[in-house]
Amino acid sequence: MPFAVASGRVGSVVLSDATLIDWRISDKAADSPTRATTYVTKLMNEYRPTIVVVEEIGLARRKGARTCALITAISAAAEQRDVTTIALPRERRHPNKYAEAAALVARFPELAPWQPPQRCFYDSEPRNTVLFEALSLAVQLLPE
């Protein structure tokens, strides 16, 4: 179960044997480490994951202190439940997030309605990009 944190939101996806089962975005979970812990605990109670995947904080160059605190809280919540926690560097296999989302939709077509449109430099980042960040962390662990 990978989790990604972006400005003002936490995204998660649930996979079972490389099959996408569920995906969610929570704005409330991004409010504080306490709310992130509550959100993650609720999902872990519901899905009983064997692995939780997060972005490795030391390599998250574009993540602020608040976002790093949320990632730390998510990892701690998983570790408290004795769930294997893996922190991965976010691999950049595509020129941008939108190309990455397109590649992930090709592999997981059920996410097509959530594929973020390419934005202009003056637009804020689409809310759904966090889902694809979470999914890209999971894909790093899946066999090709």
Short mmCIF file of N, CA, C and O in Angstrom, two decimals:
data_model
loop_
_atom_site.label_atom_id
_atom_site.label_comp_id
_atom_site.label_asym_id
_atom_site.label_seq_id
_atom_site.Cartn_x
_atom_site.Cartn_y
_atom_site.Cartn_z
N MET A 1 0.85 -1.17 0.00
CA MET A 1 0.00 0.00 0.00
C MET A 1 0.90 1.24 0.00
O MET A 1 1.47 1.58 1.02
N PRO A 2 1.05 1.89 -1.13
CA PRO A 2 1.88 3.09 -1.20
C PRO A 2 1.08 4.35 -0.84
O PRO A 2 -0.12 4.46 -1.12
N PHE A 3 1.79 5.29 -0.22
CA PHE A 3 1.23 6.59 0.12
C PHE A 3 2.14 7.66 -0.45
O PHE A 3 3.36 7.54 -0.39
N ALA A 4 1.54 8.70 -1.01
CA ALA A 4 2.30 9.85 -1.49
C ALA A 4 1.71 11.10 -0.84
O ALA A 4 0.49 11.17 -0.61
N VAL A 5 2.57 12.04 -0.56
CA VAL A 5 2.14 13.29 0.05
C VAL A 5 2.54 14.43 -0.85
O VAL A 5 3.69 14.52 -1.30
N ALA A 6 1.58 15.28 -1.14
CA ALA A 6 1.83 16.49 -1.93
C ALA A 6 1.22 17.65 -1.16
O ALA A 6 0.59 17.45 -0.12
N SER A 7 1.38 18.81 -1.66
CA SER A 7 0.87 19.99 -0.97
C SER A 7 -0.64 19.90 -0.74
O SER A 7 -1.42 19.91 -1.69
N GLY A 8 -1.03 19.74 0.51
CA GLY A 8 -2.45 19.75 0.86
C GLY A 8 -3.20 18.46 0.63
O GLY A 8 -4.42 18.44 0.72
N ARG A 9 -2.50 17.35 0.33
CA ARG A 9 -3.22 16.11 0.08
C ARG A 9 -2.32 14.89 0.27
O ARG A 9 -1.11 14.97 0.09
N VAL A 10 -2.97 13.80 0.62
CA VAL A 10 -2.30 12.51 0.75
C VAL A 10 -3.01 11.55 -0.19
O VAL A 10 -4.24 11.45 -0.17
N GLY A 11 -2.26 10.86 -1.00
CA GLY A 11 -2.84 9.89 -1.93
C GLY A 11 -2.39 8.49 -1.57
O GLY A 11 -1.28 8.29 -1.07
N SER A 12 -3.27 7.54 -1.81
CA SER A 12 -2.93 6.14 -1.56
C SER A 12 -3.59 5.27 -2.61
O SER A 12 -4.63 5.62 -3.17
N VAL A 13 -2.93 4.17 -2.88
CA VAL A 13 -3.50 3.16 -3.76
C VAL A 13 -3.34 1.81 -3.09
O VAL A 13 -2.44 1.62 -2.28
N VAL A 14 -4.23 0.90 -3.42
CA VAL A 14 -4.18 -0.45 -2.87
C VAL A 14 -4.05 -1.40 -4.04
O VAL A 14 -4.85 -1.35 -4.97
N LEU A 15 -3.02 -2.22 -3.97
CA LEU A 15 -2.80 -3.23 -5.01
C LEU A 15 -2.75 -4.60 -4.37
O LEU A 15 -2.30 -4.76 -3.24
N SER A 16 -3.21 -5.58 -5.13
CA SER A 16 -3.10 -6.97 -4.73
C SER A 16 -2.61 -7.74 -5.95
O SER A 16 -3.28 -7.76 -6.99
N ASP A 17 -1.43 -8.31 -5.84
CA ASP A 17 -0.83 -9.05 -6.97
C ASP A 17 -0.84 -8.22 -8.24
O ASP A 17 -1.27 -8.67 -9.30
N ALA A 18 -0.38 -6.99 -8.16
CA ALA A 18 -0.26 -6.07 -9.29
C ALA A 18 -1.60 -5.65 -9.88
O ALA A 18 -1.66 -5.10 -10.97
N THR A 19 -2.69 -5.91 -9.16
CA THR A 19 -4.02 -5.48 -9.59
C THR A 19 -4.46 -4.32 -8.70
O THR A 19 -4.42 -4.43 -7.47
N LEU A 20 -4.87 -3.25 -9.33
CA LEU A 20 -5.32 -2.07 -8.59
C LEU A 20 -6.69 -2.33 -7.99
O LEU A 20 -7.64 -2.68 -8.70
N ILE A 21 -6.79 -2.20 -6.67
CA ILE A 21 -8.03 -2.50 -5.94
C ILE A 21 -8.78 -1.22 -5.57
O ILE A 21 -9.99 -1.13 -5.69
N ASP A 22 -8.02 -0.22 -5.09
CA ASP A 22 -8.65 1.01 -4.59
C ASP A 22 -7.65 2.16 -4.69
O ASP A 22 -6.44 1.93 -4.72
N TRP A 23 -8.16 3.38 -4.72
CA TRP A 23 -7.32 4.56 -4.73
C TRP A 23 -8.10 5.69 -4.08
O TRP A 23 -9.31 5.78 -4.22
N ARG A 24 -7.37 6.52 -3.32
CA ARG A 24 -8.04 7.58 -2.56
C ARG A 24 -7.12 8.79 -2.43
O ARG A 24 -5.91 8.66 -2.42
N ILE A 25 -7.77 9.94 -2.26
CA ILE A 25 -7.07 11.17 -1.93
C ILE A 25 -7.74 11.75 -0.69
O ILE A 25 -8.97 11.79 -0.61
N SER A 26 -6.93 12.19 0.26
CA SER A 26 -7.48 12.82 1.46
C SER A 26 -6.83 14.17 1.66
O SER A 26 -5.60 14.28 1.74
N ASP A 27 -7.66 15.20 1.76
CA ASP A 27 -7.17 16.53 2.10
C ASP A 27 -6.97 16.64 3.61
O ASP A 27 -6.02 17.25 4.08
N LYS A 28 -7.88 16.04 4.37
CA LYS A 28 -7.80 16.11 5.84
C LYS A 28 -6.53 15.46 6.36
O LYS A 28 -5.93 15.94 7.32
N ALA A 29 -6.10 14.37 5.74
CA ALA A 29 -4.88 13.67 6.18
C ALA A 29 -3.65 14.55 6.06
O ALA A 29 -2.66 14.34 6.74
N ALA A 30 -3.72 15.55 5.18
CA ALA A 30 -2.58 16.44 4.98
C ALA A 30 -2.58 17.61 5.95
O ALA A 30 -1.64 18.42 5.95
N ASP A 31 -3.60 17.70 6.80
CA ASP A 31 -3.68 18.81 7.76
C ASP A 31 -2.62 18.75 8.84
O ASP A 31 -2.12 19.77 9.29
N SER A 32 -2.30 17.54 9.29
CA SER A 32 -1.35 17.39 10.40
C SER A 32 -0.85 15.94 10.45
O SER A 32 -1.51 15.04 9.92
N PRO A 33 0.29 15.72 11.11
CA PRO A 33 0.75 14.34 11.29
C PRO A 33 -0.26 13.47 12.03
O PRO A 33 -0.41 12.28 11.71
N THR A 34 -1.00 14.05 12.96
CA THR A 34 -2.02 13.28 13.69
C THR A 34 -3.12 12.81 12.75
O THR A 34 -3.54 11.65 12.80
N ARG A 35 -3.57 13.70 11.89
CA ARG A 35 -4.61 13.31 10.93
C ARG A 35 -4.08 12.31 9.90
O ARG A 35 -4.80 11.42 9.46
N ALA A 36 -2.83 12.45 9.51
CA ALA A 36 -2.22 11.49 8.58
C ALA A 36 -2.18 10.11 9.23
O ALA A 36 -2.51 9.10 8.60
N THR A 37 -1.80 10.06 10.50
CA THR A 37 -1.76 8.79 11.24
C THR A 37 -3.14 8.16 11.31
O THR A 37 -3.29 6.95 11.08
N THR A 38 -4.15 8.96 11.59
CA THR A 38 -5.53 8.46 11.67
C THR A 38 -5.97 7.89 10.32
O THR A 38 -6.56 6.80 10.25
N TYR A 39 -5.68 8.60 9.24
CA TYR A 39 -6.05 8.17 7.90
C TYR A 39 -5.38 6.85 7.53
O TYR A 39 -6.02 5.90 7.07
N VAL A 40 -4.08 6.78 7.78
CA VAL A 40 -3.32 5.58 7.44
C VAL A 40 -3.79 4.39 8.28
O VAL A 40 -3.96 3.27 7.76
N THR A 41 -4.02 4.61 9.54
CA THR A 41 -4.49 3.54 10.42
C THR A 41 -5.84 3.00 9.95
O THR A 41 -6.05 1.79 9.92
N LYS A 42 -6.73 3.90 9.57
CA LYS A 42 -8.05 3.49 9.06
C LYS A 42 -7.89 2.61 7.81
O LYS A 42 -8.52 1.55 7.70
N LEU A 43 -7.04 3.03 6.88
CA LEU A 43 -6.85 2.24 5.66
C LEU A 43 -6.18 0.90 5.96
O LEU A 43 -6.52 -0.11 5.36
N MET A 44 -5.22 0.91 6.87
CA MET A 44 -4.56 -0.35 7.22
C MET A 44 -5.54 -1.31 7.90
O MET A 44 -5.49 -2.52 7.67
N ASN A 45 -6.44 -0.78 8.71
CA ASN A 45 -7.48 -1.63 9.33
C ASN A 45 -8.40 -2.22 8.27
O ASN A 45 -8.84 -3.36 8.38
N GLU A 46 -8.69 -1.44 7.25
CA GLU A 46 -9.61 -1.88 6.19
C GLU A 46 -8.96 -2.90 5.25
O GLU A 46 -9.58 -3.89 4.90
N TYR A 47 -7.70 -2.65 4.86
CA TYR A 47 -7.07 -3.48 3.82
C TYR A 47 -6.02 -4.46 4.33
O TYR A 47 -5.61 -5.34 3.59
N ARG A 48 -5.55 -4.29 5.54
CA ARG A 48 -4.54 -5.18 6.13
C ARG A 48 -3.34 -5.40 5.19
O ARG A 48 -3.04 -6.53 4.81
N PRO A 49 -2.64 -4.32 4.83
CA PRO A 49 -1.51 -4.48 3.90
C PRO A 49 -0.33 -5.20 4.56
O PRO A 49 -0.18 -5.17 5.78
N THR A 50 0.48 -5.82 3.74
CA THR A 50 1.70 -6.44 4.24
C THR A 50 2.89 -5.49 4.09
O THR A 50 3.90 -5.64 4.76
N ILE A 51 2.75 -4.51 3.18
CA ILE A 51 3.82 -3.55 2.92
C ILE A 51 3.21 -2.15 2.76
O ILE A 51 2.19 -2.00 2.10
N VAL A 52 3.85 -1.17 3.36
CA VAL A 52 3.53 0.24 3.14
C VAL A 52 4.75 0.87 2.49
O VAL A 52 5.88 0.65 2.92
N VAL A 53 4.52 1.63 1.43
CA VAL A 53 5.60 2.26 0.69
C VAL A 53 5.41 3.78 0.75
O VAL A 53 4.30 4.28 0.54
N VAL A 54 6.49 4.47 1.06
CA VAL A 54 6.50 5.93 1.07
C VAL A 54 7.73 6.43 0.33
O VAL A 54 8.67 5.67 0.08
N GLU A 55 7.74 7.71 0.03
CA GLU A 55 8.91 8.31 -0.60
C GLU A 55 10.00 8.50 0.45
O GLU A 55 9.73 8.90 1.59
N GLU A 56 11.22 8.21 0.08
CA GLU A 56 12.36 8.39 0.99
C GLU A 56 12.58 9.88 1.23
O GLU A 56 12.82 10.64 0.28
N ILE A 57 12.50 10.28 2.47
CA ILE A 57 12.56 11.71 2.81
C ILE A 57 13.90 12.33 2.45
O ILE A 57 13.96 13.43 1.92
N GLY A 58 14.98 11.64 2.71
CA GLY A 58 16.30 12.19 2.43
C GLY A 58 16.52 12.54 0.97
O GLY A 58 17.32 13.42 0.65
N LEU A 59 15.78 11.89 0.09
CA LEU A 59 15.93 12.13 -1.34
C LEU A 59 14.77 12.94 -1.92
O LEU A 59 14.73 13.20 -3.11
N ALA A 60 13.84 13.35 -1.08
CA ALA A 60 12.67 14.12 -1.52
C ALA A 60 13.04 15.60 -1.56
O ALA A 60 12.65 16.38 -0.72
N ARG A 61 13.82 15.97 -2.54
CA ARG A 61 14.36 17.33 -2.61
C ARG A 61 13.30 18.41 -2.74
O ARG A 61 13.51 19.53 -2.33
N ARG A 62 12.19 18.07 -3.31
CA ARG A 62 11.15 19.09 -3.54
C ARG A 62 10.04 19.06 -2.48
O ARG A 62 9.02 19.70 -2.65
N LYS A 63 10.27 18.33 -1.42
CA LYS A 63 9.27 18.24 -0.36
C LYS A 63 9.66 19.17 0.78
O LYS A 63 10.81 19.20 1.21
N GLY A 64 8.68 19.90 1.30
CA GLY A 64 8.92 20.81 2.41
C GLY A 64 8.89 20.09 3.74
O GLY A 64 8.59 18.89 3.82
N ALA A 65 9.19 20.83 4.80
CA ALA A 65 9.24 20.25 6.14
C ALA A 65 7.90 19.66 6.56
O ALA A 65 7.84 18.58 7.16
N ARG A 66 6.82 20.34 6.24
CA ARG A 66 5.48 19.85 6.60
C ARG A 66 5.17 18.52 5.90
O ARG A 66 4.67 17.58 6.51
N THR A 67 5.49 18.45 4.63
CA THR A 67 5.26 17.23 3.86
C THR A 67 6.13 16.09 4.40
O THR A 67 5.65 14.96 4.55
N CYS A 68 7.36 16.39 4.72
CA CYS A 68 8.25 15.36 5.29
C CYS A 68 7.74 14.87 6.63
O CYS A 68 7.83 13.67 6.94
N ALA A 69 7.15 15.76 7.44
CA ALA A 69 6.57 15.36 8.72
C ALA A 69 5.40 14.41 8.51
O ALA A 69 5.21 13.45 9.27
N LEU A 70 4.62 14.65 7.47
CA LEU A 70 3.48 13.76 7.16
C LEU A 70 3.98 12.39 6.71
O LEU A 70 3.43 11.36 7.11
N ILE A 71 5.02 12.36 5.88
CA ILE A 71 5.59 11.09 5.43
C ILE A 71 6.13 10.32 6.63
O ILE A 71 5.93 9.10 6.74
N THR A 72 6.79 11.01 7.54
CA THR A 72 7.31 10.38 8.75
C THR A 72 6.17 9.79 9.59
O THR A 72 6.28 8.68 10.11
N ALA A 73 5.07 10.53 9.71
CA ALA A 73 3.92 10.05 10.48
C ALA A 73 3.30 8.81 9.84
O ALA A 73 2.91 7.86 10.54
N ILE A 74 3.24 8.78 8.53
CA ILE A 74 2.70 7.62 7.83
C ILE A 74 3.58 6.40 8.08
O ILE A 74 3.08 5.31 8.39
N SER A 75 4.88 6.58 7.96
CA SER A 75 5.81 5.48 8.22
C SER A 75 5.69 4.97 9.65
O SER A 75 5.66 3.76 9.89
N ALA A 76 5.60 5.89 10.60
CA ALA A 76 5.49 5.51 12.01
C ALA A 76 4.20 4.75 12.28
O ALA A 76 4.19 3.77 13.04
N ALA A 77 3.12 5.17 11.66
CA ALA A 77 1.83 4.47 11.84
C ALA A 77 1.92 3.04 11.34
O ALA A 77 1.41 2.11 11.97
N ALA A 78 2.58 2.84 10.21
CA ALA A 78 2.74 1.48 9.67
C ALA A 78 3.65 0.65 10.56
O ALA A 78 3.35 -0.51 10.85
N GLU A 79 4.74 1.25 11.00
CA GLU A 79 5.68 0.51 11.85
C GLU A 79 5.05 0.12 13.19
O GLU A 79 5.35 -0.94 13.73
N GLN A 80 4.17 0.97 13.72
CA GLN A 80 3.48 0.65 14.98
C GLN A 80 2.62 -0.59 14.84
O GLN A 80 2.37 -1.29 15.80
N ARG A 81 2.14 -0.83 13.64
CA ARG A 81 1.28 -2.00 13.39
C ARG A 81 2.10 -3.18 12.87
O ARG A 81 1.54 -4.14 12.36
N ASP A 82 3.40 -3.08 12.94
CA ASP A 82 4.31 -4.13 12.46
C ASP A 82 4.13 -4.45 10.98
O ASP A 82 4.22 -5.61 10.56
N VAL A 83 3.81 -3.42 10.20
CA VAL A 83 3.71 -3.56 8.75
C VAL A 83 5.06 -3.17 8.16
O VAL A 83 5.63 -2.14 8.54
N THR A 84 5.58 -3.98 7.28
CA THR A 84 6.85 -3.67 6.63
C THR A 84 6.73 -2.33 5.91
O THR A 84 5.81 -2.13 5.12
N THR A 85 7.65 -1.44 6.21
CA THR A 85 7.63 -0.11 5.61
C THR A 85 8.87 0.05 4.74
O THR A 85 9.98 -0.18 5.19
N ILE A 86 8.63 0.46 3.50
CA ILE A 86 9.73 0.66 2.55
C ILE A 86 9.72 2.12 2.11
O ILE A 86 8.69 2.62 1.65
N ALA A 87 10.85 2.77 2.26
CA ALA A 87 11.01 4.14 1.78
C ALA A 87 11.85 4.10 0.51
O ALA A 87 12.98 3.63 0.53
N LEU A 88 11.26 4.55 -0.57
CA LEU A 88 11.94 4.50 -1.87
C LEU A 88 12.22 5.90 -2.40
O LEU A 88 11.39 6.80 -2.23
N PRO A 89 13.32 6.06 -3.09
CA PRO A 89 13.51 7.32 -3.82
C PRO A 89 12.51 7.33 -4.98
O PRO A 89 12.19 6.29 -5.54
N ARG A 90 11.99 8.48 -5.29
CA ARG A 90 11.02 8.58 -6.38
C ARG A 90 11.77 8.58 -7.70
O ARG A 90 12.48 9.54 -8.01
N GLU A 91 11.67 7.49 -8.45
CA GLU A 91 12.34 7.39 -9.75
C GLU A 91 11.67 8.28 -10.78
O GLU A 91 10.44 8.39 -10.81
N ARG A 92 12.46 8.89 -11.59
CA ARG A 92 11.95 9.75 -12.66
C ARG A 92 12.23 9.07 -13.99
O ARG A 92 13.28 9.23 -14.58
N ARG A 93 11.28 8.27 -14.45
CA ARG A 93 11.44 7.54 -15.72
C ARG A 93 10.80 8.27 -16.89
O ARG A 93 10.88 7.81 -18.02
N HIS A 94 10.13 9.38 -16.60
CA HIS A 94 9.40 10.12 -17.63
C HIS A 94 9.79 11.59 -17.55
O HIS A 94 10.25 12.06 -16.51
N PRO A 95 9.57 12.33 -18.61
CA PRO A 95 10.00 13.74 -18.61
C PRO A 95 9.25 14.62 -17.60
O PRO A 95 9.77 15.63 -17.16
N ASN A 96 8.01 14.23 -17.24
CA ASN A 96 7.24 15.01 -16.27
C ASN A 96 6.14 14.14 -15.66
O ASN A 96 5.94 12.99 -16.08
N LYS A 97 5.43 14.69 -14.70
CA LYS A 97 4.38 13.94 -14.00
C LYS A 97 3.24 13.54 -14.93
O LYS A 97 2.60 12.52 -14.71
N TYR A 98 3.00 14.33 -15.93
CA TYR A 98 1.86 14.08 -16.81
C TYR A 98 2.16 12.93 -17.77
O TYR A 98 1.28 12.11 -18.06
N ALA A 99 3.40 12.85 -18.23
CA ALA A 99 3.82 11.71 -19.05
C ALA A 99 3.82 10.44 -18.20
O ALA A 99 3.44 9.36 -18.67
N GLU A 100 4.26 10.57 -16.95
CA GLU A 100 4.24 9.43 -16.04
C GLU A 100 2.81 8.95 -15.81
O GLU A 100 2.53 7.75 -15.84
N ALA A 101 1.89 9.89 -15.59
CA ALA A 101 0.48 9.52 -15.38
C ALA A 101 -0.07 8.81 -16.60
O ALA A 101 -0.80 7.81 -16.48
N ALA A 102 0.27 9.28 -17.79
CA ALA A 102 -0.20 8.63 -19.03
C ALA A 102 0.32 7.20 -19.12
O ALA A 102 -0.42 6.28 -19.49
N ALA A 103 1.58 7.00 -18.77
CA ALA A 103 2.15 5.65 -18.80
C ALA A 103 1.47 4.74 -17.77
O ALA A 103 1.21 3.56 -18.04
N LEU A 104 1.17 5.29 -16.62
CA LEU A 104 0.49 4.50 -15.59
C LEU A 104 -0.95 4.18 -15.98
O LEU A 104 -1.44 3.09 -15.70
N VAL A 105 -1.61 5.10 -16.65
CA VAL A 105 -2.98 4.83 -17.13
C VAL A 105 -2.96 3.74 -18.19
O VAL A 105 -3.88 2.91 -18.25
N ALA A 106 -1.91 3.69 -19.00
CA ALA A 106 -1.80 2.61 -19.99
C ALA A 106 -1.72 1.26 -19.30
O ALA A 106 -2.25 0.27 -19.79
N ARG A 107 -1.08 1.21 -18.14
CA ARG A 107 -0.94 -0.03 -17.39
C ARG A 107 -2.15 -0.30 -16.49
O ARG A 107 -2.50 -1.45 -16.25
N PHE A 108 -2.77 0.76 -15.99
CA PHE A 108 -3.93 0.66 -15.09
C PHE A 108 -5.05 1.53 -15.66
O PHE A 108 -5.29 2.65 -15.18
N PRO A 109 -5.75 1.07 -16.69
CA PRO A 109 -6.74 1.90 -17.39
C PRO A 109 -7.91 2.37 -16.51
O PRO A 109 -8.57 3.35 -16.84
N GLU A 110 -8.15 1.70 -15.39
CA GLU A 110 -9.23 2.13 -14.51
C GLU A 110 -8.98 3.52 -13.91
O GLU A 110 -9.90 4.18 -13.44
N LEU A 111 -7.74 4.00 -13.99
CA LEU A 111 -7.43 5.34 -13.49
C LEU A 111 -7.56 6.43 -14.55
O LEU A 111 -7.30 7.60 -14.27
N ALA A 112 -7.98 6.07 -15.74
CA ALA A 112 -8.10 7.06 -16.83
C ALA A 112 -8.94 8.28 -16.44
O ALA A 112 -8.56 9.41 -16.76
N PRO A 113 -10.07 8.11 -15.76
CA PRO A 113 -10.85 9.30 -15.39
C PRO A 113 -10.12 10.24 -14.43
O PRO A 113 -10.49 11.40 -14.30
N TRP A 114 -9.09 9.76 -13.75
CA TRP A 114 -8.35 10.57 -12.78
C TRP A 114 -7.03 11.10 -13.34
O TRP A 114 -6.29 11.77 -12.64
N GLN A 115 -6.76 10.79 -14.61
CA GLN A 115 -5.51 11.24 -15.21
C GLN A 115 -5.50 12.77 -15.26
O GLN A 115 -6.41 13.38 -15.82
N PRO A 116 -4.48 13.40 -14.66
CA PRO A 116 -4.46 14.86 -14.65
C PRO A 116 -4.09 15.43 -16.02
O PRO A 116 -3.24 14.88 -16.71
N PRO A 117 -4.76 16.51 -16.40
CA PRO A 117 -4.40 17.14 -17.67
C PRO A 117 -3.08 17.89 -17.54
O PRO A 117 -2.71 18.33 -16.45
N GLN A 118 -2.38 18.01 -18.66
CA GLN A 118 -1.14 18.80 -18.66
C GLN A 118 -1.52 20.23 -18.27
O GLN A 118 -2.50 20.77 -18.75
N ARG A 119 -0.75 20.81 -17.39
CA ARG A 119 -1.08 22.15 -16.93
C ARG A 119 -0.17 23.20 -17.56
O ARG A 119 0.92 22.89 -18.02
N CYS A 120 -0.63 24.41 -17.54
CA CYS A 120 0.20 25.54 -17.96
C CYS A 120 1.02 25.98 -16.75
O CYS A 120 0.65 25.71 -15.60
N PHE A 121 2.11 26.65 -16.98
CA PHE A 121 3.00 27.03 -15.89
C PHE A 121 2.31 27.89 -14.84
O PHE A 121 2.71 27.90 -13.68
N TYR A 122 1.26 28.60 -15.19
CA TYR A 122 0.59 29.48 -14.24
C TYR A 122 -0.56 28.78 -13.49
O TYR A 122 -1.14 29.35 -12.59
N ASP A 123 -0.88 27.55 -13.86
CA ASP A 123 -1.93 26.80 -13.17
C ASP A 123 -1.35 26.08 -11.95
O ASP A 123 -0.18 25.69 -11.96
N SER A 124 -2.18 25.87 -10.95
CA SER A 124 -1.73 25.06 -9.82
C SER A 124 -1.75 23.58 -10.24
O SER A 124 -2.43 23.20 -11.20
N GLU A 125 -0.99 22.79 -9.52
CA GLU A 125 -0.90 21.37 -9.86
C GLU A 125 -2.24 20.68 -9.65
O GLU A 125 -2.89 20.89 -8.62
N PRO A 126 -2.68 19.87 -10.60
CA PRO A 126 -3.94 19.15 -10.44
C PRO A 126 -3.92 18.26 -9.20
O PRO A 126 -2.90 17.66 -8.86
N ARG A 127 -5.03 18.18 -8.54
CA ARG A 127 -5.18 17.42 -7.29
C ARG A 127 -4.83 15.95 -7.46
O ARG A 127 -4.27 15.32 -6.58
N ASN A 128 -5.16 15.36 -8.59
CA ASN A 128 -5.02 13.92 -8.80
C ASN A 128 -3.58 13.44 -9.01
O ASN A 128 -3.34 12.24 -9.02
N THR A 129 -2.63 14.36 -9.18
CA THR A 129 -1.26 13.91 -9.42
C THR A 129 -0.74 13.06 -8.26
O THR A 129 0.08 12.17 -8.47
N VAL A 130 -1.25 13.30 -7.06
CA VAL A 130 -0.78 12.55 -5.89
C VAL A 130 -1.11 11.06 -6.01
O VAL A 130 -0.37 10.21 -5.53
N LEU A 131 -2.22 10.72 -6.66
CA LEU A 131 -2.55 9.30 -6.88
C LEU A 131 -1.47 8.63 -7.73
O LEU A 131 -1.05 7.51 -7.44
N PHE A 132 -1.04 9.32 -8.75
CA PHE A 132 -0.04 8.76 -9.66
C PHE A 132 1.34 8.72 -9.02
O PHE A 132 2.14 7.84 -9.33
N GLU A 133 1.61 9.65 -8.10
CA GLU A 133 2.86 9.58 -7.35
C GLU A 133 2.87 8.33 -6.47
O GLU A 133 3.88 7.62 -6.40
N ALA A 134 1.75 8.05 -5.81
CA ALA A 134 1.65 6.85 -4.97
C ALA A 134 1.78 5.59 -5.83
O ALA A 134 2.52 4.67 -5.49
N LEU A 135 1.07 5.56 -6.95
CA LEU A 135 1.12 4.39 -7.82
C LEU A 135 2.52 4.18 -8.39
O LEU A 135 2.98 3.04 -8.50
N SER A 136 3.22 5.26 -8.70
CA SER A 136 4.58 5.09 -9.25
C SER A 136 5.52 4.48 -8.21
O SER A 136 6.43 3.72 -8.57
N LEU A 137 5.31 4.77 -6.93
CA LEU A 137 6.11 4.13 -5.89
C LEU A 137 5.86 2.62 -5.88
O LEU A 137 6.78 1.82 -5.74
N ALA A 138 4.59 2.23 -6.01
CA ALA A 138 4.25 0.81 -6.03
C ALA A 138 4.84 0.11 -7.25
O ALA A 138 5.36 -1.00 -7.15
N VAL A 139 4.77 0.76 -8.38
CA VAL A 139 5.26 0.15 -9.63
C VAL A 139 6.76 -0.14 -9.55
O VAL A 139 7.24 -1.10 -10.15
N GLN A 140 7.48 0.66 -8.78
CA GLN A 140 8.92 0.40 -8.62
C GLN A 140 9.18 -0.96 -8.00
O GLN A 140 10.23 -1.54 -8.21
N LEU A 141 8.21 -1.48 -7.24
CA LEU A 141 8.37 -2.78 -6.58
C LEU A 141 7.78 -3.93 -7.39
O LEU A 141 8.03 -5.10 -7.07
N LEU A 142 7.00 -3.62 -8.41
CA LEU A 142 6.35 -4.67 -9.20
C LEU A 142 7.28 -5.19 -10.28
O LEU A 142 8.08 -4.43 -10.83
N PRO A 143 7.17 -6.48 -10.61
CA PRO A 143 7.95 -6.99 -11.73
C PRO A 143 7.47 -6.36 -13.03
O PRO A 143 6.29 -6.07 -13.19
N GLU A 144 8.39 -6.16 -13.93
CA GLU A 144 8.04 -5.52 -15.23
C GLU A 144 7.19 -6.41 -16.07
O GLU A 144 7.10 -7.51 -16.13
#
